[in-house]
Each structure stands twice: as structure tokens, then as C-alpha cells.
Coordinates of C-alpha atoms in Angstrom, one line a residue:
Chain A
M15 CA 22.3 -18.9 4.9
S16 CA 22.1 -15.0 5.0
Q17 CA 25.8 -15.6 1.9
L18 CA 23.0 -18.2 0.1
F19 CA 20.4 -14.8 0.2
F20 CA 23.1 -12.6 -0.3
G21 CA 24.0 -14.6 -3.7
Y22 CA 20.9 -14.9 -5.0
F23 CA 19.5 -10.9 -4.0
A24 CA 22.6 -10.2 -5.8
G25 CA 22.8 -11.9 -8.5
M26 CA 18.7 -11.3 -9.1
I27 CA 20.0 -7.5 -8.8
A28 CA 22.8 -7.5 -11.2
M29 CA 20.9 -10.0 -13.7
T30 CA 17.9 -7.4 -13.7
A31 CA 19.5 -4.3 -13.9
M32 CA 21.1 -5.7 -17.4
L33 CA 17.7 -6.7 -18.9
V34 CA 16.6 -3.2 -17.9
V35 CA 18.8 -1.6 -20.8
A36 CA 19.0 -4.8 -22.5
L37 CA 14.9 -5.3 -22.9
R38 CA 13.5 -3.9 -26.4
N39 CA 10.0 -3.5 -25.2
P40 CA 10.7 -0.5 -22.5
V41 CA 7.3 -1.4 -20.8
Y42 CA 9.3 -4.8 -20.0
S43 CA 12.2 -2.8 -19.2
A44 CA 10.2 -0.7 -16.4
L45 CA 8.8 -4.3 -15.0
S46 CA 12.4 -5.3 -14.7
L47 CA 13.2 -2.1 -13.1
L48 CA 10.6 -3.3 -10.0
V49 CA 12.2 -6.6 -10.1
M50 CA 15.5 -5.2 -9.2
F51 CA 13.8 -2.9 -6.4
F52 CA 12.1 -5.8 -4.5
H53 CA 15.6 -7.4 -4.7
V54 CA 17.4 -4.2 -3.1
A55 CA 14.2 -3.7 -0.9
G56 CA 15.4 -7.7 0.3
L57 CA 19.4 -6.9 0.4
F58 CA 18.2 -4.2 2.6
I59 CA 16.1 -6.6 5.1
T60 CA 18.7 -9.4 5.3
L61 CA 20.8 -6.0 6.6
H62 CA 18.2 -5.8 9.7
A63 CA 17.2 -2.2 8.1
E64 CA 13.4 -2.6 7.8
F65 CA 12.7 1.0 7.5
L66 CA 14.8 1.3 4.1
A67 CA 13.3 -1.8 2.7
A68 CA 10.1 -0.2 3.2
V69 CA 10.9 3.2 1.8
Q70 CA 12.8 1.9 -0.7
I71 CA 9.5 -0.3 -2.6
I72 CA 6.9 2.7 -1.4
V73 CA 9.4 5.9 -3.2
Y74 CA 11.2 3.6 -6.1
A75 CA 8.6 1.0 -6.8
G76 CA 5.4 2.7 -5.8
A77 CA 5.7 6.2 -7.2
I78 CA 8.7 6.9 -8.7
L79 CA 8.7 3.7 -11.1
V80 CA 4.9 4.2 -11.6
L81 CA 5.3 7.3 -13.3
Y82 CA 8.0 5.8 -15.4
L83 CA 5.3 3.5 -16.9
F84 CA 3.6 6.3 -17.2
V85 CA 5.5 8.0 -19.2
V86 CA 6.4 5.4 -21.9
M87 CA 2.7 4.1 -22.0
L88 CA 1.6 8.0 -23.2
L89 CA 5.0 8.1 -25.5
N90 CA 4.2 4.3 -26.5
V91 CA 7.9 4.6 -27.4
K92 CA 9.0 2.4 -31.0
Q93 CA 12.3 0.4 -30.5
D94 CA 13.6 2.4 -33.4
D95 CA 13.7 5.8 -31.1
R96 CA 15.6 4.8 -28.4
Y97 CA 19.7 4.5 -28.0
H98 CA 21.2 1.1 -29.3
G99 CA 24.3 0.1 -29.9
Q100 CA 26.3 2.0 -27.2
W101 CA 28.7 -1.1 -27.2
R102 CA 31.8 1.3 -26.9
I103 CA 30.5 3.8 -24.8
A104 CA 29.4 0.8 -22.2
G105 CA 33.1 -0.8 -22.6
F106 CA 34.4 2.3 -21.8
V107 CA 32.6 2.4 -18.2
C108 CA 32.2 -1.1 -17.4
V109 CA 36.2 -2.4 -18.2
P110 CA 37.7 0.0 -15.5
L111 CA 34.7 -1.0 -13.2
L112 CA 35.7 -4.9 -13.8
I113 CA 39.1 -4.1 -13.2
E114 CA 38.3 -2.3 -9.9
S115 CA 36.1 -5.1 -8.3
I116 CA 38.4 -7.7 -9.6
V117 CA 41.2 -5.7 -8.0
L118 CA 39.7 -5.3 -4.7
L119 CA 38.2 -9.3 -4.4
S120 CA 41.7 -10.1 -4.8
G121 CA 43.0 -7.9 -2.4
G122 CA 42.0 -9.9 0.5
T123 CA 39.4 -9.1 3.1
E124 CA 41.9 -7.2 5.4
A125 CA 41.3 -4.4 3.2
A126 CA 38.2 -4.2 3.6
D127 CA 37.2 -5.0 7.1
P128 CA 38.4 -1.6 9.0
G129 CA 36.1 -0.2 6.9
N130 CA 33.1 -2.5 8.2
R131 CA 34.3 -1.9 12.1
S132 CA 34.4 1.8 11.7
L133 CA 30.4 1.6 9.8
Q134 CA 28.8 -0.7 13.0
S135 CA 30.7 1.6 15.4
G136 CA 29.7 4.6 16.9
P137 CA 25.9 5.9 16.4
L138 CA 24.9 3.3 14.6
D139 CA 25.3 0.7 17.7
A140 CA 21.6 1.8 18.2
T141 CA 21.0 -0.6 15.0
A142 CA 21.9 -3.0 17.8
V143 CA 18.6 -2.5 19.5
G144 CA 16.6 -3.7 17.0
D145 CA 14.1 -0.6 16.2
N146 CA 16.1 0.4 12.9
T147 CA 13.7 3.4 12.4
L148 CA 14.6 5.0 15.6
A149 CA 18.6 4.6 14.5
I150 CA 17.8 6.1 10.9
G151 CA 15.8 9.1 12.3
K152 CA 18.2 10.3 15.4
I153 CA 21.5 9.9 13.2
L154 CA 19.2 11.9 10.5
F155 CA 18.8 14.6 13.2
S156 CA 21.8 15.0 14.9
T157 CA 25.0 13.8 13.2
Y158 CA 23.6 14.4 9.4
L159 CA 21.4 17.3 10.1
F160 CA 23.2 19.7 7.3
P161 CA 23.8 17.2 4.8
F162 CA 20.2 16.0 5.1
E163 CA 19.0 19.8 4.9
V164 CA 20.9 20.6 2.0
A165 CA 19.5 17.9 0.8
S166 CA 15.8 18.9 0.8
L167 CA 17.0 22.2 -0.2
V168 CA 18.5 20.5 -3.5
L169 CA 15.3 18.7 -4.1
L170 CA 13.0 21.9 -3.4
V171 CA 15.1 24.0 -5.9
A172 CA 14.6 21.0 -9.0
M173 CA 10.9 20.8 -8.0
I174 CA 10.9 24.4 -8.4
G175 CA 13.0 23.9 -11.6
A176 CA 10.3 21.2 -13.2
I177 CA 7.1 23.8 -12.4
V178 CA 9.0 26.7 -13.8
L179 CA 9.9 24.7 -17.2
A180 CA 6.6 23.0 -17.3
K181 CA 4.8 26.3 -16.7
R182 CA 6.2 28.1 -19.2
D183 CA 3.0 30.2 -19.5
I184 CA 3.1 31.4 -16.0
G185 CA 1.9 35.0 -16.1
E186 CA 0.6 34.9 -19.3
N187 CA -3.0 33.7 -19.7
D188 CA -3.2 32.3 -15.9
T189 CA -6.7 31.0 -15.6
Chain B
M25 CA 13.2 -29.1 12.3
T26 CA 9.9 -30.3 14.0
E27 CA 10.3 -26.8 15.5
F28 CA 10.6 -25.4 12.7
G29 CA 7.8 -27.9 11.2
L30 CA 5.3 -26.8 13.9
R31 CA 6.2 -22.7 13.3
L32 CA 5.2 -23.1 9.9
A33 CA 2.0 -25.1 10.2
I34 CA 1.0 -22.2 12.7
S35 CA 1.8 -19.6 10.1
L36 CA 0.3 -21.5 7.4
T37 CA -3.2 -22.3 9.5
Q38 CA -3.3 -18.7 10.1
I39 CA -2.8 -17.5 7.1
A40 CA -5.4 -19.4 5.8
A41 CA -8.2 -18.5 8.7
V42 CA -7.0 -14.6 7.6
M43 CA -7.5 -15.6 4.0
G44 CA -10.7 -17.1 4.6
I45 CA -12.2 -14.6 6.7
V46 CA -11.1 -12.1 3.8
V47 CA -12.6 -13.8 0.8
I48 CA -16.0 -14.1 3.0
T49 CA -16.3 -10.8 3.9
V50 CA -16.1 -9.8 0.0
L51 CA -18.6 -12.2 -0.5
I52 CA -21.2 -10.7 2.4
L53 CA -19.4 -7.3 0.9
T54 CA -20.6 -7.5 -2.6
L55 CA -24.5 -8.4 -1.4
A56 CA -24.4 -6.0 1.1
E57 CA -23.4 -3.5 -1.6
R58 CA -26.2 -4.0 -3.7
K59 CA -28.7 -4.7 -1.0
V60 CA -27.6 -1.1 0.6
L61 CA -27.5 0.4 -2.4
G62 CA -31.0 -0.8 -3.0
W63 CA -32.7 0.2 0.4
M64 CA -31.1 4.2 0.1
Q65 CA -32.3 3.9 -3.5
D66 CA -35.9 2.6 -2.3
R67 CA -36.1 -0.5 -3.9
M68 CA -35.0 -4.5 -2.7
G69 CA -32.0 -5.1 -4.3
P70 CA -31.6 -8.9 -5.6
M71 CA -34.2 -11.1 -4.3
E72 CA -34.6 -13.8 -6.7
V73 CA -31.4 -16.3 -5.4
G74 CA -32.1 -18.2 -1.9
P75 CA -34.2 -16.5 0.6
Y76 CA -34.5 -12.8 0.9
G77 CA -31.6 -13.1 -1.9
I78 CA -28.8 -14.1 0.3
L79 CA -27.1 -16.9 -2.1
Q80 CA -26.7 -14.6 -4.9
P81 CA -22.5 -14.2 -4.1
F82 CA -22.4 -17.6 -4.5
A83 CA -24.3 -17.3 -7.7
D84 CA -22.3 -14.6 -9.3
A85 CA -18.5 -16.6 -8.4
I86 CA -20.1 -19.6 -10.5
K87 CA -21.4 -17.2 -13.5
L88 CA -17.7 -15.8 -13.2
F89 CA -16.0 -19.1 -12.2
F90 CA -17.5 -20.7 -16.1
K91 CA -17.3 -17.2 -18.1
E92 CA -16.0 -17.9 -21.3
D93 CA -12.1 -16.3 -21.1
I94 CA -11.6 -14.2 -24.0
I95 CA -7.9 -12.4 -24.4
P96 CA -8.8 -9.5 -27.0
A97 CA -6.7 -9.8 -30.1
G98 CA -3.8 -7.6 -29.8
A99 CA -3.0 -7.7 -26.3
N100 CA 0.2 -8.6 -24.8
K101 CA -0.8 -12.2 -23.5
F102 CA 1.8 -11.9 -20.8
L103 CA 1.0 -8.8 -19.2
F104 CA -2.9 -9.6 -19.4
T105 CA -2.6 -12.8 -17.4
V106 CA -0.3 -11.1 -14.7
A107 CA -1.8 -7.9 -14.2
P108 CA -4.8 -9.0 -12.2
I109 CA -2.7 -11.1 -9.9
L110 CA -0.7 -8.4 -9.4
C111 CA -3.6 -6.6 -8.7
L112 CA -4.5 -9.4 -6.1
I113 CA -1.5 -9.9 -4.4
P114 CA -0.8 -6.7 -3.0
A115 CA -4.5 -6.5 -1.6
F116 CA -4.3 -9.8 0.6
I117 CA -0.8 -9.4 1.5
G118 CA -1.3 -6.3 4.1
F119 CA -3.6 -8.3 6.1
A120 CA -0.9 -10.1 7.1
V121 CA 0.5 -7.2 10.0
I122 CA -3.4 -6.1 11.2
P123 CA -4.4 -7.6 14.4
W124 CA -7.7 -8.3 14.6
G125 CA -7.6 -9.0 18.8
P126 CA -5.5 -8.6 21.7
N127 CA -2.0 -8.8 21.8
Q128 CA -2.2 -12.1 23.7
T129 CA 0.3 -15.2 23.7
F130 CA -0.1 -19.1 24.4
E131 CA 2.1 -21.6 24.5
V132 CA 2.4 -24.8 22.2
N133 CA 5.3 -26.9 22.8
G134 CA 8.0 -24.1 23.9
I135 CA 6.5 -22.0 20.8
T136 CA 4.9 -18.5 21.6
V137 CA 1.7 -18.3 19.0
R138 CA 0.0 -14.6 18.9
P139 CA -3.1 -16.4 17.5
F140 CA -4.9 -12.8 16.4
V141 CA -1.7 -11.1 14.0
I142 CA -0.1 -13.3 11.9
S143 CA 3.1 -11.2 12.0
D144 CA 3.8 -8.6 14.1
I145 CA 7.1 -7.0 12.7
N146 CA 8.1 -3.2 14.0
I147 CA 7.6 -1.6 10.3
G148 CA 4.2 -2.7 10.0
I149 CA 2.1 0.2 8.4
L150 CA 5.0 1.2 6.3
Y151 CA 4.6 -2.7 5.1
I152 CA 1.0 -1.8 4.1
L153 CA 1.6 1.3 2.6
A154 CA 4.3 -0.6 0.4
F155 CA 2.2 -3.0 -0.9
A156 CA -1.2 -0.5 -1.3
S157 CA 1.6 1.0 -3.8
L158 CA 2.2 -1.7 -5.7
G159 CA -1.6 -2.3 -6.7
A160 CA -1.3 0.7 -9.1
Y161 CA 0.6 -1.7 -11.2
G162 CA -1.7 -4.5 -11.9
I163 CA -4.2 -1.6 -13.0
I164 CA -1.7 0.0 -15.2
L165 CA -0.1 -2.9 -16.6
G166 CA -3.8 -4.3 -17.0
G167 CA -5.1 -1.0 -19.1
W168 CA -1.8 -1.2 -21.4
A169 CA -1.4 -5.0 -22.5
S170 CA -5.5 -5.1 -23.1
N171 CA -4.7 -3.0 -26.0
S172 CA -7.8 -0.8 -26.0
K173 CA -7.5 3.3 -25.8
Y174 CA -10.3 2.9 -23.1
S175 CA -8.5 0.4 -20.9
L176 CA -5.4 2.6 -21.1
L177 CA -6.9 5.6 -20.6
G178 CA -8.6 3.8 -17.3
G179 CA -4.8 2.9 -16.3
L180 CA -3.1 6.2 -17.1
R181 CA -5.8 7.6 -14.5
S182 CA -5.7 5.4 -11.9
A183 CA -2.0 5.5 -12.2
A184 CA -2.4 9.0 -11.8
Q185 CA -4.9 9.4 -8.9
I186 CA -3.3 6.7 -6.5
I187 CA 0.2 8.2 -7.0
S188 CA -1.5 11.3 -5.6
Y189 CA -4.1 10.2 -3.1
E190 CA -1.4 7.9 -1.6
L191 CA 0.8 10.7 -0.4
N192 CA -2.1 12.1 1.3
V193 CA -2.6 8.5 2.5
G194 CA 0.6 8.7 4.0
L195 CA 0.8 12.0 5.4
S196 CA -2.5 11.6 7.6
I197 CA -0.9 8.7 9.2
V198 CA 2.3 10.5 10.4
G199 CA 0.3 11.9 13.2
V200 CA -0.5 8.8 14.9
L201 CA 3.1 7.7 14.4
I202 CA 3.8 10.9 16.1
L203 CA 1.5 10.4 18.7
A204 CA 2.5 6.6 18.8
G205 CA 5.7 6.4 18.3
S206 CA 5.8 3.1 16.8
L207 CA 5.0 2.0 13.0
S208 CA 3.6 -1.5 14.3
L209 CA 0.1 -1.7 14.1
V210 CA 0.1 -4.1 17.4
K211 CA 1.5 -1.3 19.6
I212 CA -0.7 1.5 18.0
T213 CA -3.7 -0.2 19.0
D214 CA -2.6 -1.5 22.4
A215 CA -1.5 2.5 23.3
Q216 CA -5.1 3.3 22.8
A217 CA -6.6 1.1 25.3
G218 CA -8.9 2.3 28.0
G219 CA -12.0 4.2 26.2
F220 CA -12.8 6.1 23.5
W221 CA -11.4 9.1 24.6
N222 CA -7.9 7.4 24.2
W223 CA -8.3 6.2 20.6
Y224 CA -6.0 8.7 18.3
L225 CA -9.3 10.4 17.0
F226 CA -9.8 11.9 20.1
A227 CA -6.7 11.3 22.3
L228 CA -5.3 14.4 23.9
P229 CA -2.6 16.2 23.0
A230 CA -3.4 16.4 19.6
P231 CA -6.7 14.8 18.5
Q232 CA -6.3 13.6 14.7
I233 CA -10.1 14.4 13.3
F234 CA -8.9 16.1 10.7
A235 CA -6.1 13.3 9.8
F236 CA -8.7 11.0 10.0
V237 CA -11.1 13.1 7.4
V238 CA -8.5 13.4 4.9
Y239 CA -7.1 9.5 5.7
V240 CA -10.8 8.2 4.8
I241 CA -11.6 10.7 1.6
S242 CA -8.0 9.6 0.0
S243 CA -8.4 6.1 0.8
V244 CA -11.8 6.0 -0.9
A245 CA -9.4 7.8 -3.8
E246 CA -6.8 4.9 -3.6
T247 CA -9.4 2.1 -3.5
N248 CA -10.9 3.5 -6.7
R249 CA -14.8 4.3 -5.5
V250 CA -17.1 6.5 -5.7
P251 CA -17.3 9.5 -6.0
F252 CA -13.5 8.9 -7.3
D253 CA -14.2 6.3 -9.5
L254 CA -13.0 8.0 -12.6
P255 CA -10.8 4.6 -13.5
E256 CA -13.5 3.0 -14.3
A257 CA -15.8 5.9 -15.4
E258 CA -18.6 4.1 -16.8
S259 CA -20.1 7.1 -18.5
E260 CA -16.5 7.7 -20.2
L261 CA -14.9 4.9 -20.2
V262 CA -16.9 1.8 -20.7
A263 CA -15.5 -0.1 -17.5
G264 CA -11.9 1.5 -17.6
F265 CA -9.2 -0.2 -17.2
F266 CA -10.7 -3.8 -16.9
T267 CA -13.1 -3.4 -19.8
E268 CA -11.5 -6.2 -21.8
Y269 CA -11.2 -8.4 -19.0
S270 CA -13.6 -11.2 -18.3
G271 CA -14.3 -14.1 -16.5
L272 CA -12.2 -15.1 -13.5
R273 CA -9.6 -12.5 -14.5
F274 CA -12.3 -9.7 -14.1
A275 CA -12.9 -11.9 -10.6
F276 CA -9.6 -11.1 -9.8
F277 CA -10.0 -7.0 -10.3
F278 CA -13.1 -7.2 -8.2
L279 CA -12.0 -9.3 -5.6
A280 CA -8.7 -7.1 -5.3
E281 CA -10.9 -3.8 -4.8
Y282 CA -13.2 -5.1 -2.3
A283 CA -10.2 -7.0 -0.5
N284 CA -8.6 -3.5 -0.2
M285 CA -12.0 -2.0 0.6
V286 CA -11.3 -4.1 3.8
L287 CA -8.2 -3.3 4.3
V288 CA -7.8 0.2 4.4
S289 CA -10.9 0.0 7.0
C290 CA -9.0 -2.2 8.8
V291 CA -5.9 0.0 9.1
A292 CA -8.8 2.8 9.4
A293 CA -9.9 1.7 12.4
A294 CA -6.7 -0.1 13.9
L295 CA -4.9 3.4 13.7
F296 CA -7.7 5.8 14.3
L297 CA -10.3 4.4 16.1
G298 CA -8.6 1.9 18.6
G299 CA -8.7 -1.3 17.2
W300 CA -10.0 -4.3 18.7
N301 CA -10.3 -1.8 22.2
A302 CA -13.8 -1.1 23.2
P303 CA -14.8 2.3 23.9
Y304 CA -14.8 1.9 27.0
P305 CA -12.4 0.7 29.2
G306 CA -11.9 -3.2 29.8
T307 CA -14.9 -5.3 28.6
I308 CA -17.6 -6.5 29.5
L309 CA -17.2 -10.1 29.3
A310 CA -14.1 -9.9 31.8
L311 CA -16.2 -7.5 34.3
I312 CA -19.2 -11.1 34.8
G313 CA -16.1 -13.2 35.0
L314 CA -15.2 -14.8 32.0
P315 CA -12.1 -12.3 31.3
S316 CA -10.9 -15.9 29.3
L317 CA -13.2 -14.8 26.4
A318 CA -12.7 -11.1 26.9
W319 CA -11.3 -11.5 23.3
V320 CA -14.6 -12.4 21.4
E321 CA -15.8 -9.0 22.5
N322 CA -12.2 -7.3 21.1
I323 CA -13.1 -9.1 17.6
M324 CA -16.7 -7.9 17.6
W325 CA -15.5 -4.6 18.1
F326 CA -12.6 -5.0 15.5
A327 CA -15.2 -6.1 13.2
V328 CA -18.3 -3.7 14.0
K329 CA -15.6 -1.1 13.2
T330 CA -14.3 -2.0 10.0
Y331 CA -17.7 -2.7 8.6
S332 CA -19.3 0.8 10.0
F333 CA -16.4 1.8 7.4
L334 CA -17.7 -0.3 4.5
F335 CA -20.8 0.8 5.3
L336 CA -19.5 4.5 4.3
F337 CA -18.0 3.4 1.0
F338 CA -21.7 2.1 0.3
W339 CA -23.0 5.4 1.2
L340 CA -20.9 7.2 -0.3
R341 CA -21.3 5.5 -3.9
A342 CA -25.3 6.1 -3.1
T343 CA -24.8 9.6 -2.1
L344 CA -22.3 11.4 -4.3
P345 CA -21.9 12.0 -7.9
R346 CA -18.5 11.4 -9.8
L347 CA -15.6 14.1 -9.8
R348 CA -13.9 15.5 -13.0
Y349 CA -10.4 14.3 -13.2
D350 CA -9.4 18.3 -13.0
Q351 CA -11.6 18.5 -9.9
L352 CA -10.0 15.7 -8.6
M353 CA -6.3 16.3 -8.9
R354 CA -7.1 19.6 -7.4
F355 CA -8.9 18.6 -4.3
G356 CA -6.0 16.4 -3.5
W357 CA -3.3 18.5 -4.2
K358 CA -5.0 21.8 -2.7
V359 CA -7.2 20.8 -0.4
M360 CA -5.7 17.2 1.2
L361 CA -2.4 17.8 1.1
P362 CA -1.9 20.6 2.8
I363 CA -4.9 19.7 5.3
A364 CA -2.5 16.7 6.0
L365 CA 0.6 18.6 6.2
G366 CA -0.8 21.1 8.8
N367 CA -1.9 17.8 10.8
I368 CA 1.7 17.3 10.8
V369 CA 3.2 20.2 11.8
V370 CA 0.5 20.9 14.6
T371 CA 0.8 17.4 16.0
S372 CA 4.2 17.6 16.3
L373 CA 4.3 21.0 18.1
A374 CA 1.5 19.7 20.4
V375 CA 2.8 16.3 21.6
F376 CA 6.7 18.6 22.3
F377 CA 4.6 21.0 24.4
Y378 CA 3.3 18.0 26.1
Q379 CA 6.2 16.6 27.5
Q380 CA 8.4 19.6 28.0
M381 CA 5.1 20.3 30.6
K382 CA 5.1 16.9 32.0

């Protein structure tokens, strides 16, 4: 049953992700991205990570994609203005990935199993209790505290940078 | 398989009951809004249909059903059709995790049934926020697909507004989550039992009064109600994002707006005002010897709290003029956001020291 769900979600993610770049109308592209976010959230739920699923929808679908749509609609992008016909670059990126995935899939399961087990042991044992949110919070603020803070610092820098770029006239005519 | 069938039947019955209650509430609201506005402006409101005008919602519904359904020339037909549905579904789906009454269970053929909540998932409040944020898509796509500049401007305004104020809604809730230590609405309301001094609005280590004010103002903005109804400002944008909609599709947008109002009122009641808990410990019906009927009293309290919020929505509409767009954005980001963030810091410190002292 869970295999079936995974197959459905994975298939839909792959298909809608391709539609995002293949569709001519940018609004439709954004919408298929929305469908993709939903299926990624579904994938999280099959892994019993409800918190991640909810955050995925709130942050990506609820905030970021709305801003994308906002920009797409304001600019009213014509299809000619977009970058099409990049088949060579796409092939250059995709062929190695395809070979990699074939190697991984044909390599059997013994190579993948230890990785799985190491993920499930250790601090992640808290997920077995059932409260996924608690487990994530504990790990984020103990084991991964430093990377977490660094990530927030990087985001802060990006935010300040965006404000500086958008407000070139700061200090000149401060109203 | 019969067990699965029974489970399914029970769930479907619950969903149907909740949907029915919400739709009836919306019907009552359409009349109540006009009546309340009428009284506040010293007039009668609708009086012609039925005694004292109480059949007006049905007349409106029938009118909307039989109106001609117009799709404007140059509109994107697919998105024009999908947008109202995209708006309506998120508004209704959130009710799945709202606890209407006490957390009781009873057994039917070995299956445990919770009669007053459809589903108690452990990320309840995040689930509501997630789907509330999706309501923006219906509005923004409806505005774009209509191929009209008024609609487009209304849709864009609404997108910016919903994103800005959704952030404040989310942050104002965090204080309550710190106090309750859970994301499940059932657990949050259970933790507020035993008198109004246990409600998170007044509860001790850190009363959430400021968070409550931020939540109420932001939820008014998020549901596009006066004084934050810029997406449908009739003096500038005709009717905003649904200018081109008519008939049943318009009814969908209308229904979604009112269902959203009911939803944010339910969440406010559940998070800050103790949900179905009475303002005194226990219930009167249990005291006079009818503990099996205590749920009636609890549900009544939930309804009273929810309807007071809905009344507040009407009251605001009758009282306040519309904000200008830059005022709206400045208010959201420079006033509401710092208050909500400050509340999180204060609440965390208070809870931490409270636990140290114990």
C-alpha cells in the first residue's frame, strides 16, 4: 500500500516538475509547481513527517509561489521572452543523472540499506514516539544547532541584500 | 472490510454534519450581517421576504442559482471555472480539525468514535494555516483569469495582503502553542479547562492579550473584510477580483469568504477563549445531575464565542472606514509584526522562568 502511494506521489512529482518547464503559459507553470508542492507534502506524510508536510505547504505553496504568481502576472510575460530551446544544456545535465540513477537502481539494495539504518538510529528515534514536531525541534536545537543558526544568518544576509538592492535611493530622498 | 466501511460511514456522517452546520451558519450570517448593519445605521434591514425578513437568505440563494452564468470574452475559461472552487475548498477543509465539543469518545461495534471533532491530527493548527494560505490562489487566479484590469488589481492586492497578514496570524498563535506545548486543537482546548482564568487570553505565566489583538486584526485582514477589504474596494476597483463573476461562481466566492470568517472565529475561540470550555469550572448541567448532557452546554459556549466574533466582524464593518493601501502594509509590517514577535519573546521567557521556579 505504501509502495503504491509512493509510486503515485513520485510519478506525479516527476510529471508536474517537467510540466513546470515545458508549459508555454507561465501561469500554468506556476500552477503545476503548486500541484508538485502538494505531492511533495504527500510524500512527507507517507514518511510520517506531518510537520514537514504542513510547513512545506505553508512556506512554499502559501507564500513563495504566491509571490511568483504575483510577479508573473504583473510582468505579463510573453512566451517569446522566455528561454526556450535549451535542449543541449538539459541533455548535458540529465544524461549523467540518468546514468547515476540506473547505476544506483541496478546496484542492489545492500548498498542503500546501511544508509537507511543509520538514519533511523540515533537521535531520530524520537520519531518512533509519534510526535514528529517534538523530534524535529529537539534535533534542530541540539545536534544541528550550529548549521541551523548559520542558515538563519545566511537568510538574514540575503534579506538585507534584497532590501539594499530594492531601495537604492535610501538616504537620498528619505520620505 | 466491514470495519473499514463502518469507519468510512461514521466519518462521512460527521463531515456531512459539519458541512451542513457551516452552510447554515453562512446562511444565517448573510441575514445577520444585513440586519446588524441595519440596526447600527438606524434602519430595519431586509423586511420583505418572510416575517421580519428571515427568509431573505433563501431568496438570495435561489436568485444566485438561477442567474445567468457569464464568462467574459478573452477570459481563461479553465482557470475562470477552477478559481471559485479553489477558493471554496480551503475555506471548508479547515473545519475538519476544529473541536466543537468535549473530547468524549463512545464505541460503536468496537470502533472508537469522537463525535465532536472529525479528525484530531497532531498538527491541527498548522493544517488550518496551510489550507488558509491556499485560499489566496482562488482569489489571485480568479482575478487574472477574468481578463479585466479591475479584477487583476484586486487579485494582486489580495495576494500581497494575505501573505503579509498570514505571517502575523501565524506568529500570534505561537505564544499559545508555547503555553500548550501542542499543535493539536483538541489538546489546546483541553488544556484550557476549568474557568476563564485558564483561558490562554488570561492564563498565568503569560496572558496572550496582545497576541489575541494581533490575531483578531490580522484575521479580519486575511478574510478581506472591512476595514481591510482593499481587494474588493468598490470605490476604486468596482468589486475587485470577482468583478466579472456572476451566478453560481460568484456564490462560491461569497460562500468562501463567509466560511473563512466562521473558520477564523472558531480558531480564535479554540485558541484564546477556551473553545468549548465554559467560563466557570465544570458545567451547570453536570452540577444539577445531568452529566451525560454536559456536552450540550459545552457546544453552546463554543457557539456563543464563535458568534461573538462574527458579530465583531459586522461591528467593525459598520464602524471603520477603509484603510489606504500603504497604510495597510505599514500597519501589518511595522506595527502588528513587532508586537507578535515581542509577544513570542515575552511568552517564552515567562514560561521558562515559570518552569524554573516550580
